XYZ file of C-alpha atoms in Angstrom:
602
model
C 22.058 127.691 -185.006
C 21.476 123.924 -185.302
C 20.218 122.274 -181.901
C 21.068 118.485 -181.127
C 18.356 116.894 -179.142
C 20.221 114.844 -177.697
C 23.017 116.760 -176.704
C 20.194 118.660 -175.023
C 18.668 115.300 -173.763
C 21.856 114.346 -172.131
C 22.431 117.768 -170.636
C 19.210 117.390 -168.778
C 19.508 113.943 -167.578
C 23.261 115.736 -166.243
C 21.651 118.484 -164.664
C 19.146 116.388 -163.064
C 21.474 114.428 -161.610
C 23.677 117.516 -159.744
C 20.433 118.384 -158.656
C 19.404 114.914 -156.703
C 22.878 115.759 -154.882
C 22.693 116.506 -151.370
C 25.649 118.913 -150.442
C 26.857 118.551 -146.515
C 29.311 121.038 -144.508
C 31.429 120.568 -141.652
C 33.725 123.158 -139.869
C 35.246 123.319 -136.474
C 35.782 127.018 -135.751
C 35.308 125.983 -132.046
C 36.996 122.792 -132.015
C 38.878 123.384 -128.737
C 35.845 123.222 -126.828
C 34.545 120.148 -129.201
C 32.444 121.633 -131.408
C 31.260 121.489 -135.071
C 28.845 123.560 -137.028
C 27.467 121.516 -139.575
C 25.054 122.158 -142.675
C 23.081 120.699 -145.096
C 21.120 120.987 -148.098
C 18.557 118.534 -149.590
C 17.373 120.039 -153.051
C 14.752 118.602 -155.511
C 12.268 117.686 -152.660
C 8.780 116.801 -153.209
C 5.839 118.514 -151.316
C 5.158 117.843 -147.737
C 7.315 116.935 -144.446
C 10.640 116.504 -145.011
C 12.023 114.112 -141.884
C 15.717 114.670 -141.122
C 17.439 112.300 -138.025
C 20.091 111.787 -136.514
C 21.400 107.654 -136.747
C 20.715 105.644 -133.478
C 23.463 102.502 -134.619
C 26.537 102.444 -136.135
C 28.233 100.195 -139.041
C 29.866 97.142 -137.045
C 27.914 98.065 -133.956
C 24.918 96.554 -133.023
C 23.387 98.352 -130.055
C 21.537 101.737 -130.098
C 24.078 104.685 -129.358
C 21.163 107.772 -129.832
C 23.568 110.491 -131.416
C 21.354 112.975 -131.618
C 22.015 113.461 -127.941
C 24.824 115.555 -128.999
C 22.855 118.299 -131.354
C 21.840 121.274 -130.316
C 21.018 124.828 -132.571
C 19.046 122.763 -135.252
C 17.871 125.743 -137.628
C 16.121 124.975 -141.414
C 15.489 127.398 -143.762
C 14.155 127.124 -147.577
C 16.239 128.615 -150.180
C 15.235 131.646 -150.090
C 16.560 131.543 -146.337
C 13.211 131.800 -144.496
C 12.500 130.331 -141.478
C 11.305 126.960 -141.987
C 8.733 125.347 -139.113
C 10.564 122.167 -136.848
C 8.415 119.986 -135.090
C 10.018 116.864 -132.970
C 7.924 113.657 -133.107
C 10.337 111.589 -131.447
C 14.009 112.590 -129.501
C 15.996 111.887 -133.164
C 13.801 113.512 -135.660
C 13.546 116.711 -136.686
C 10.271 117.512 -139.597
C 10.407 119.957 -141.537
C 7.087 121.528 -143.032
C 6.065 124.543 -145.505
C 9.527 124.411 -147.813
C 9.435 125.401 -151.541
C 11.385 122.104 -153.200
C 14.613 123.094 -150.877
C 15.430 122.930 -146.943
C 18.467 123.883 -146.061
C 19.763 122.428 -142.050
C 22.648 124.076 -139.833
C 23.257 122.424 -136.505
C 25.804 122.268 -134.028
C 27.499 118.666 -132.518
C 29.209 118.387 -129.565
C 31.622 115.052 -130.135
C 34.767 114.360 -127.720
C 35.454 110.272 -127.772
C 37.577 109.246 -130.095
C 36.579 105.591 -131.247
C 34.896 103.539 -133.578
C 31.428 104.515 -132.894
C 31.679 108.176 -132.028
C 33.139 111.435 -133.114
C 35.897 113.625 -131.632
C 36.616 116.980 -131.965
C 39.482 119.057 -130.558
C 42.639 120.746 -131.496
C 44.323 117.894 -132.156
C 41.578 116.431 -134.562
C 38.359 115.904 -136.409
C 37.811 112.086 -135.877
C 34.631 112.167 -137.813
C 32.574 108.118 -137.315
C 29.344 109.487 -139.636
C 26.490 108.113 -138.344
C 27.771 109.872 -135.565
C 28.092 113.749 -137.137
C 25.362 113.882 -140.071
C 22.050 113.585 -139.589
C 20.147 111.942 -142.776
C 16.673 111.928 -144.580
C 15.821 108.526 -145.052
C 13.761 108.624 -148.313
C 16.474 110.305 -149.887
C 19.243 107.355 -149.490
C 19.641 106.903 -153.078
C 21.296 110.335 -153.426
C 24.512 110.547 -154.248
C 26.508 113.147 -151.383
C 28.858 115.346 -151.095
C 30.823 116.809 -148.167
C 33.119 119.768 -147.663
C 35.537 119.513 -144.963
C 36.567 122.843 -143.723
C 39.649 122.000 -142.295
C 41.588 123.998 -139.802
C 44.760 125.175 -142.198
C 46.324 127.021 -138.865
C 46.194 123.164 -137.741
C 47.654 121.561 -140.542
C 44.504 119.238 -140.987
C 44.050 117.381 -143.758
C 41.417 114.630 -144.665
C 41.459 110.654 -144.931
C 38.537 108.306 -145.775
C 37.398 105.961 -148.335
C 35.247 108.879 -149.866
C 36.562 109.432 -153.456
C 37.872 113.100 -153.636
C 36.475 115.382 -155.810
C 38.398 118.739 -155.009
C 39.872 120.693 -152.377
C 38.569 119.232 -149.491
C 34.989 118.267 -150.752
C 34.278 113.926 -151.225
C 31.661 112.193 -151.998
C 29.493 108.980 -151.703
C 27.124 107.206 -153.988
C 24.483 106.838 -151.357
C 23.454 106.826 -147.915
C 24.746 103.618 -147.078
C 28.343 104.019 -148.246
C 28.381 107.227 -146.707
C 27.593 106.318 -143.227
C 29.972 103.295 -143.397
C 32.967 106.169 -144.619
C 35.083 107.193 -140.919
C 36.679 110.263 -141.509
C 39.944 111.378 -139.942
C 41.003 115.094 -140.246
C 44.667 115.936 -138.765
C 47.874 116.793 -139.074
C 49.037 113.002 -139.674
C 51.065 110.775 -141.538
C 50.823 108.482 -144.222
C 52.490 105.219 -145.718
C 51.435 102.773 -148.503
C 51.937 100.045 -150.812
C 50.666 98.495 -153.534
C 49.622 94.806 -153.994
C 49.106 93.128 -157.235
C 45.623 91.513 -156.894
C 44.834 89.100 -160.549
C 46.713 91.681 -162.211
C 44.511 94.201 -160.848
C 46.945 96.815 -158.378
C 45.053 97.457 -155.402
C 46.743 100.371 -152.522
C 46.834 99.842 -149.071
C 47.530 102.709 -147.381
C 48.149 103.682 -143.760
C 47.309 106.856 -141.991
C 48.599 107.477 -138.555
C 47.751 110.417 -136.311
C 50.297 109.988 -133.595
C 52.732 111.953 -131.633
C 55.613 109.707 -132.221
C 58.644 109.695 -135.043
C 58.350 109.075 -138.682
C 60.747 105.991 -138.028
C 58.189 104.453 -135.506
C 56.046 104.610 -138.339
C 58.177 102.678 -141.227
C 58.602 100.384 -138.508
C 55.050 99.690 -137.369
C 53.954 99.879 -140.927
C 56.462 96.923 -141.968
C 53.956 95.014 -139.831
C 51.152 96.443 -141.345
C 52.245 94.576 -144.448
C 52.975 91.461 -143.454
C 49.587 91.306 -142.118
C 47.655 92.489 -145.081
C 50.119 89.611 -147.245
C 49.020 86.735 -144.707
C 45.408 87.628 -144.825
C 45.542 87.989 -148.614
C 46.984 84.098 -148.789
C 44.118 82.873 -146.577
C 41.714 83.736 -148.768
C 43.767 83.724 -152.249
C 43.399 87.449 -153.330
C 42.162 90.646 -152.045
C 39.178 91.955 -152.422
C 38.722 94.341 -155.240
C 38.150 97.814 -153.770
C 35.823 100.268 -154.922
C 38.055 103.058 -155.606
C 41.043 100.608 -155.749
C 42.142 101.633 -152.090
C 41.737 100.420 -148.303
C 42.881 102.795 -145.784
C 43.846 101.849 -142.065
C 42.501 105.255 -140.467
C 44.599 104.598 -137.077
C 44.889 107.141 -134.228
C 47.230 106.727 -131.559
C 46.944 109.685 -129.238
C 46.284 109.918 -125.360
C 42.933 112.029 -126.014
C 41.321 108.830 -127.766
C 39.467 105.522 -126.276
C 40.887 102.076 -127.454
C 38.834 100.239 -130.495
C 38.741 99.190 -134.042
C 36.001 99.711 -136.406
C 35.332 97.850 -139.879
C 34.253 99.755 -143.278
C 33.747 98.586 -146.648
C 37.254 100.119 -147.772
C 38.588 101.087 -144.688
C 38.979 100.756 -140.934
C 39.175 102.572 -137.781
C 42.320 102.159 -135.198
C 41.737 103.901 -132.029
C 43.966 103.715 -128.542
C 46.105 105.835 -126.005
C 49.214 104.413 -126.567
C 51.503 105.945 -128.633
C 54.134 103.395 -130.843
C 56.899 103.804 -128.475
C 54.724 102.986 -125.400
C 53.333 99.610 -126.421
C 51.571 100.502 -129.631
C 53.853 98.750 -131.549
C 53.171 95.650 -130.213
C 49.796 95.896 -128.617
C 47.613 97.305 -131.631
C 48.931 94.734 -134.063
C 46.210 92.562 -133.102
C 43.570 94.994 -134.005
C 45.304 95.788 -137.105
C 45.262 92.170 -138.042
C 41.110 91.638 -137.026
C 39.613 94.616 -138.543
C 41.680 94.332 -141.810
C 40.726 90.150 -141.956
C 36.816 92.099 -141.637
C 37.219 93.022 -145.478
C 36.307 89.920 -146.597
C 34.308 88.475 -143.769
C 31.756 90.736 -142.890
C 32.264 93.478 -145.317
C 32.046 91.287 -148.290
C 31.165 88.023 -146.684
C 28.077 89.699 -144.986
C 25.197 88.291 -143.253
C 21.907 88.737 -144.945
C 20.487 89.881 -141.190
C 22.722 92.988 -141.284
C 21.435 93.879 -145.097
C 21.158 96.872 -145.674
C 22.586 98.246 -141.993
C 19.774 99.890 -140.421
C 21.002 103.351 -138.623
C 17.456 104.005 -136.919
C 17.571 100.485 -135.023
C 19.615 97.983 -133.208
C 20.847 95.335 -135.822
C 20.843 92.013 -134.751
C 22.592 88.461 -136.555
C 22.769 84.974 -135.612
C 25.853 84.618 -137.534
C 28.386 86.780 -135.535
C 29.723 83.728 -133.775
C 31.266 83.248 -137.583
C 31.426 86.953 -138.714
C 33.508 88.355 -135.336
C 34.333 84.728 -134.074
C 36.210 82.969 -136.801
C 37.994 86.700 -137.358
C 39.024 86.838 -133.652
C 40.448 83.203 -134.236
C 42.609 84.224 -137.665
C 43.622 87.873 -135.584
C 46.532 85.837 -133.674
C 46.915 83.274 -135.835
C 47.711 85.856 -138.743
C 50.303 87.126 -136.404
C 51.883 83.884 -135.784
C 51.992 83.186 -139.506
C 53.492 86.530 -139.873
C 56.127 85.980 -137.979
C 55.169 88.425 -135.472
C 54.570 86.821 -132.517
C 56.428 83.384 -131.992
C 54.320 80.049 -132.337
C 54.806 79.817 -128.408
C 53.545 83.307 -128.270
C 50.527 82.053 -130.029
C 49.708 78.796 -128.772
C 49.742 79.707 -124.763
C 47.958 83.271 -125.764
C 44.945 80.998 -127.019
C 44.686 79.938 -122.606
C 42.752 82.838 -121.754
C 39.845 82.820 -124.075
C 39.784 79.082 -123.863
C 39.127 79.046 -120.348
C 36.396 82.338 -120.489
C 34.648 80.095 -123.097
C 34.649 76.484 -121.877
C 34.446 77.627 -118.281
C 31.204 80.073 -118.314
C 28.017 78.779 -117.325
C 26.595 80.711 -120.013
C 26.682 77.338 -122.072
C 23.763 75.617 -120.323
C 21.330 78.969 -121.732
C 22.476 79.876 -125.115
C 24.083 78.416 -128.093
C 26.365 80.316 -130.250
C 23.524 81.898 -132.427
C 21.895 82.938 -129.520
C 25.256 84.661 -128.338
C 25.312 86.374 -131.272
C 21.280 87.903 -130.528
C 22.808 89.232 -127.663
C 24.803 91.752 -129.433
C 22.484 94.834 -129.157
C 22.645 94.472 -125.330
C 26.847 94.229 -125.013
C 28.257 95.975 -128.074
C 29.147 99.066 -126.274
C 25.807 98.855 -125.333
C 25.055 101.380 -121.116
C 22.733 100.026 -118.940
C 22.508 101.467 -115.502
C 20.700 98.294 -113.986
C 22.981 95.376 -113.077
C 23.088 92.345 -115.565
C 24.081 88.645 -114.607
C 26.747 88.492 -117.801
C 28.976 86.406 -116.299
C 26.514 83.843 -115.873
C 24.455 83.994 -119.102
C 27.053 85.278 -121.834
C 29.830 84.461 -123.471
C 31.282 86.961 -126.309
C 30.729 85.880 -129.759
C 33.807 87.063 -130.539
C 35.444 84.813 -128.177
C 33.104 81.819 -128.483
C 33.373 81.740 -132.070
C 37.119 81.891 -132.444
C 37.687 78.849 -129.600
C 34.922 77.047 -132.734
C 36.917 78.082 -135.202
C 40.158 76.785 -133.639
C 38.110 73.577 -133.215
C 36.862 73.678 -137.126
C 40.492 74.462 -138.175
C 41.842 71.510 -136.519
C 39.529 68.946 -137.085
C 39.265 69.748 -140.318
C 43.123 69.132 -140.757
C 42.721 65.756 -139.000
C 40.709 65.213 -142.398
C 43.284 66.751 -144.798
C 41.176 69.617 -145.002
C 41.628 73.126 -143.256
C 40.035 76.233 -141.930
C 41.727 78.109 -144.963
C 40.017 76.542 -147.989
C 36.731 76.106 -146.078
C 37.130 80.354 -145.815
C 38.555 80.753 -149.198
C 35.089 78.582 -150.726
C 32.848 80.748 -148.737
C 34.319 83.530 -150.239
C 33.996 82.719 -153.790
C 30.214 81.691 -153.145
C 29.088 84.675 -151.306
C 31.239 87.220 -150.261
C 33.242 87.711 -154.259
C 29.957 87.652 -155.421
C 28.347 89.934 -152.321
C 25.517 87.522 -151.897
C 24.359 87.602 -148.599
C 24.288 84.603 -146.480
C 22.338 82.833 -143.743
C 23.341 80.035 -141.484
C 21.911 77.542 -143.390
C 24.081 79.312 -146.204
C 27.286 78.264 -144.031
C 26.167 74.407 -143.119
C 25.542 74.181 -146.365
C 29.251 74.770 -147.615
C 30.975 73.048 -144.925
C 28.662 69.843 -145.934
C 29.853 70.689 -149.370
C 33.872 71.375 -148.325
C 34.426 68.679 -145.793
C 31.262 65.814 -146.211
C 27.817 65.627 -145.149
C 28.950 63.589 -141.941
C 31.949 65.934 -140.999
C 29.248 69.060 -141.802
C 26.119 68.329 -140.157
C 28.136 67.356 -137.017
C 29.499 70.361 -136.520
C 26.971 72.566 -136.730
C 24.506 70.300 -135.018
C 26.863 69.843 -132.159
C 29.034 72.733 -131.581
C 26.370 75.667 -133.307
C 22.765 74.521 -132.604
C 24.047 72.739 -129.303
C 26.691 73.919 -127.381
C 28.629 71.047 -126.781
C 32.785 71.427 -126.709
C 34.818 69.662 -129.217
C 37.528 67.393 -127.701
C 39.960 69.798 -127.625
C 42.731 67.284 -125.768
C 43.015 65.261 -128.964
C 42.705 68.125 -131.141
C 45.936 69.729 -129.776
C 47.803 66.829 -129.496
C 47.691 66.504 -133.550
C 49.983 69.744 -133.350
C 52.367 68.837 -130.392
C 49.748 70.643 -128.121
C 49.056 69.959 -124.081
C 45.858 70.930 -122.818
C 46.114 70.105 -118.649
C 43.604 71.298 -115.963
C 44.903 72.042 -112.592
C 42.055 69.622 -110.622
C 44.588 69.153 -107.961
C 44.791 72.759 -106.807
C 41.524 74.806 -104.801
C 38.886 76.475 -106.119
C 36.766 78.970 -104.152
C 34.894 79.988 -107.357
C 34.465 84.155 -106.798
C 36.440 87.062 -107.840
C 37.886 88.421 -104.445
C 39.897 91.361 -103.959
C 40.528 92.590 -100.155
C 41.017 95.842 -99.808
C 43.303 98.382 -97.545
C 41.403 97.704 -94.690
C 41.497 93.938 -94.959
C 38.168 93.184 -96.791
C 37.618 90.635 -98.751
C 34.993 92.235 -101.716
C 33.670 89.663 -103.987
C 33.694 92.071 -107.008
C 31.386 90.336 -109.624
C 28.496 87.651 -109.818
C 30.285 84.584 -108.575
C 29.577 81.563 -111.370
C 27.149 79.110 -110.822
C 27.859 76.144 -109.473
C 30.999 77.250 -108.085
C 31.853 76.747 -104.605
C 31.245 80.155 -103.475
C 28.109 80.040 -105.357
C 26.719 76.794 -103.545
C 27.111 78.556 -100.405
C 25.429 81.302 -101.555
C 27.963 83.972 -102.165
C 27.480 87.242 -103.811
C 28.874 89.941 -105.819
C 28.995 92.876 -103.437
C 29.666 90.518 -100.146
C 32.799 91.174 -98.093
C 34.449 88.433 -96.902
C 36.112 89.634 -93.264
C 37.326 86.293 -91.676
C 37.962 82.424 -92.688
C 38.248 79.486 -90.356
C 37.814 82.056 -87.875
C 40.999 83.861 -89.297
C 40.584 87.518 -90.158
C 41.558 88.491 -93.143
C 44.613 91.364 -93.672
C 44.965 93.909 -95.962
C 48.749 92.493 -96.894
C 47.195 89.228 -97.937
C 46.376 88.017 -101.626
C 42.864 85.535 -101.862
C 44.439 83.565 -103.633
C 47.749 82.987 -101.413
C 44.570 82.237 -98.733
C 42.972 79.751 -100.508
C 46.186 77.757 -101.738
C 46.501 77.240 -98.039
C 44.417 74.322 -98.335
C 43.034 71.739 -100.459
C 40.081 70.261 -102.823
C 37.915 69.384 -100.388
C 38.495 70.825 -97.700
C 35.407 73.001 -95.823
C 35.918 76.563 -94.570
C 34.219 78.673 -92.719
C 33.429 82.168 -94.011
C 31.982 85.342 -92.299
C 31.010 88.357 -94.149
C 28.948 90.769 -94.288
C 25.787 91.510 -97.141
C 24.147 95.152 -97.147
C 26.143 96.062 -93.327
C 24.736 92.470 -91.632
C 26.948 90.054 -90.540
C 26.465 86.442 -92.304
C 28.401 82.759 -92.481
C 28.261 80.430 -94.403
C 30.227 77.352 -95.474
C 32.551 77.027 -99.160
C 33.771 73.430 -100.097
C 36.435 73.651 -101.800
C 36.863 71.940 -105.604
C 39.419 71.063 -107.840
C 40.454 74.463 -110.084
C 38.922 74.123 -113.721
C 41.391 76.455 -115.246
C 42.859 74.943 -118.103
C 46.653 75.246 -119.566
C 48.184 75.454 -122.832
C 51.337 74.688 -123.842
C 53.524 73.240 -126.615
C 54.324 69.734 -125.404
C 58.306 70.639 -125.564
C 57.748 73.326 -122.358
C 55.957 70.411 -120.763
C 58.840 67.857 -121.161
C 57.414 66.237 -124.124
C 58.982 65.219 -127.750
C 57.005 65.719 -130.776
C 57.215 62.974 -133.756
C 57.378 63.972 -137.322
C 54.377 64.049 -138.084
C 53.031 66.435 -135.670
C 55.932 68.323 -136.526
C 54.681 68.935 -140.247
C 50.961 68.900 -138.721
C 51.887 72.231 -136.640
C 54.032 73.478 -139.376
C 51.324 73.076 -141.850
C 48.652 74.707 -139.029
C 51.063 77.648 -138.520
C 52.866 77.824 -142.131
C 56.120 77.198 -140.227
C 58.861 77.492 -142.713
């Protein structure tokens, strides 16, 4: 019998490589009382301690979640099955000592909230976030995995994720990384998708719902769906080409979850209580439109800080004033140029953040980057001490998409817009998945829109925190921006209560009247001008009693002792937005076509 070397060469290069697989189990026997027994095996090992651990952070979160609060039963064996010895050097590591080449893990996870960062398990579900589930060997990340889903037939389960499938219910992932960035959602759900011609390359978009409403809720909702992914595919001039050639919306709608929506590489998760038919429909649109706009910037336009994603720390980035910012500005705006929500819709939505932003002290302490530092301490991060947010924060996500509003607009004032400044930071980084840095994004805009124009911004609005002038800005698209100066401000959150008490309910904002006269979160306000307060009153029906200027008198109480004090009133900073029609106004032409050309107004 004639042997070919290098048939046989080739067949041991094969075999090597099944062997450097590490094979993972899941099954959810006791699901009703949110449980999973999981397993692992981790072949081909050298000698020594083998270190297994469950992932502190999460792909698209940036604090420390410690999931291995949830695992309990931890057993490792070799393969022969014997016993192996566990020894914990820290709460989320497990090592392993005296195996022959082979450990094999079983644990059991407790999971029950159904979001973007954890898992959920019950009889309605697997919702599987894997960071969350698996635990991991870190020196082993190069392996390619595979995981059997045991799914509950008397259920009806089934499996979706961006995993390739390999058969029955077993996928896989290259590596560690693209397997902790793969959400899993195992149920009895339904499905919808189309297929988008991408340079001639077909790329599918598909949508899986688990929901307890109709199949024609669905076709409806999913109508949206696609007029989303269209309008976010003309902002940047193509899709991005996915690694298996699919992106799947992994979207649960059931009472038993907690709202949120979670980026991937190829995928995303949609969590909320709503069903379609009781707001759904209209209120998870937005989310749809954010997380899928996260393909390109984040996923593909990535920040070299968050390269690779580190599970066993808080990540941190000075760029997610741009990353979530400028995607929380298109998540609206997408909708608007959809035709989803009405350009009216749009433009008076934008008052809320606007005044969060532009009103916060926060501005005098941090600058946009350092906003974005701050992520590890408010990304779903739990503290159990009391923090002074309201004075020394403003969201990144909300701070950045007010900038890119700004950017967008006076960019346009240029003959320039937000688009192509998006679309050339794509081809330069995020096509070619070159990480980028801040100076990486100063750089372009110098290079899109001018030196002059470039530096500005960033030195003004990024390294400063200065705020653009937003008056002129919107009245290039038929916008009014007012401020109601004339009517009082007390300048604290008050809410009185059955019983007639006035509770201040968070830290009031500095230099605000209240403030000034030394109000607190916690105080209860029982009497003004002498007048005691009732329990059939509204603050704020109080307050508009009077005017800027005048001085009341306050009594309260702090910790059970009776105080006063003295509030001056001041003129209220809130700012309006409008279209200058509702405000009796009469666009020209040309900010007709301006706004048309801002919204894509047919």
């Amino acid at each position: 019998m004639k042997i070919n070397i290098l048939s046989l060469f080739f067949l041991a290069i094969s075999l090597g490589l099944q062997g450097q697989t590490n094979q993972y189990s899941i099954s959810f026997e006791n699901a009703e009382h949110h449980e999973a027994e999981i397993t692992a095996s981790f072949p081909s090992l050298n000698p020594g301690v083998l270190s297994v651990r469950m992932g502190r952070s999460s792909p698209g979160r940036y604090a420390l979640h410690e999931f291995a609060k949830n695992v309990y039963n931890f057993k490792a064996t070799d393969s022969n099955g014997k016993a192996l010895e566990v020894s914990r050097p820290n709460p989320y590591q497990w090592d392993i000592t005296g195996h022959d080449g082979e450990v094999n893990i079983s644990y059991t996870l407790f999971a029950n909230r159904g979001d973007g960062t954890y898992a959920q398990i019950d009889e309605t579900h697997a919702h599987l976030n894997i960071p969350a589930t698996f635990m991991y060997v870190t020196n082993l990340s190069d392996r390619k995995i595979e995981v059997d889903f045991k799914v509950r037939k008397d259920l009806n389960w089934k499996v979706a994720t961006q995993m390739p499938h390999v058969s029955g219910n077993i996928y896989t992932a290259p590596n560690l990384q693209y397997f902790m960035d793969s959400p899993t959602e195992i149920s009895n759900y339904s499905i919808r998708q189309f297929e988008v011609d991408n340079n001639s390359t077909p790329q599918n978009i598909q949508f899986v719902l688990h929901h307890n409403g109709t199949e024609a809720e669905l076709d409806t909702y999913f109508e949206q769906v696609k007029k989303v992914v269209l309008a976010e595919k003309e902002v940047f001039g193509e899709l991005p080409n996915y690694d298996y050639g699919t992106y799947t919306f992994l979207a649960c709608y059931i009472p038993n979850a907690s709202g949120d929506g979670m980026e991937h590489r190829n995928s995303t998760i949609l969590t909320d209580r709503e069903g379609l038919a009781e707001g759904g429909m209209k209120n998870n649109i937005g989310t749809v439109a954010h997380e899928f706009f996260h393909c390109w910037n984040v996923e593909r336009i990535r920040p070299k800080a968050l390269e690779p994603f580190n599970f066993a720390e808080a990540n941190m980035s000075g760029e997610l004033w741009f990353a979530e910012g400028f995607t929380s500005y298109y998540t609206n705006f997408i909708l608007c140029r959809a035709g989803i929500i009405t350009p009216e819709e749009y433009v008076e939505g934008l008052t809320g953040t606007f005044n969060y932003v532009w009103n916060s002290p926060a501005r005098q302490f941090f600058n946009p980057i350092e906003m974005s530092y701050q992520a590890p301490f408010v990304d779903a991060a739990t503290s159990v001490d009391p923090v002074n947010r309201e004075n020394t924060f403003i969201s990144y996500y909300s701070y950045g998409s007010v900038l890119g509003l700004a950017l967008d607009l006076s960019l346009r004032q240029n003959g320039l817009n937000l688009d192509d400044y998006m679309k050339l930071v794509w081809q330069t980084y995020g096509k070619k998945e070159i990480p980028y840095t801040l100076q990486d994004l100063s750089q372009t805009l110098v290079l899109y829109a001018g030196k002059e124009f470039g530096n500005a911004f960033f030195d003004s609005y990024i390294f400063k925190s200065e705020i653009p002038d937003y008056t002129a800005l919107f009245a290039s698209v038929g916008v009014v921006l007012k401020q109601a100066m004339d009517k009082p401000y007390f300048g604290a959150s008050v809410s009185i209560n059955q019983f007639g008490s006035g509770v201040i309910q968070r830290n009031t904002p500095i230099g605000s009247p209240a403030y000034t006269a030394g109000l607190d979160s916690g105080d209860v306000i029982t009497a003004i001008n002498n007048v005691p307060l009732t329990a059939t009153q509204s603050f704020n029906d109080i307050i508009n009693q009077y005017k800027v200027g005048d001085t009341l008198q306050v009594a309260y109480t702090r910790y059970g002792l009776p105080k006063t004090t003295s509030v001056i009133l001041a003129g209220n900073p809130t700012y309006s937005i409008q279209l200058i029609e509702k405000d009796g106004g009469k666009p020209n032409k040309q900010v007709l076509k301006n706004r048309k050309d801002w919204l894509k107004l047919d």
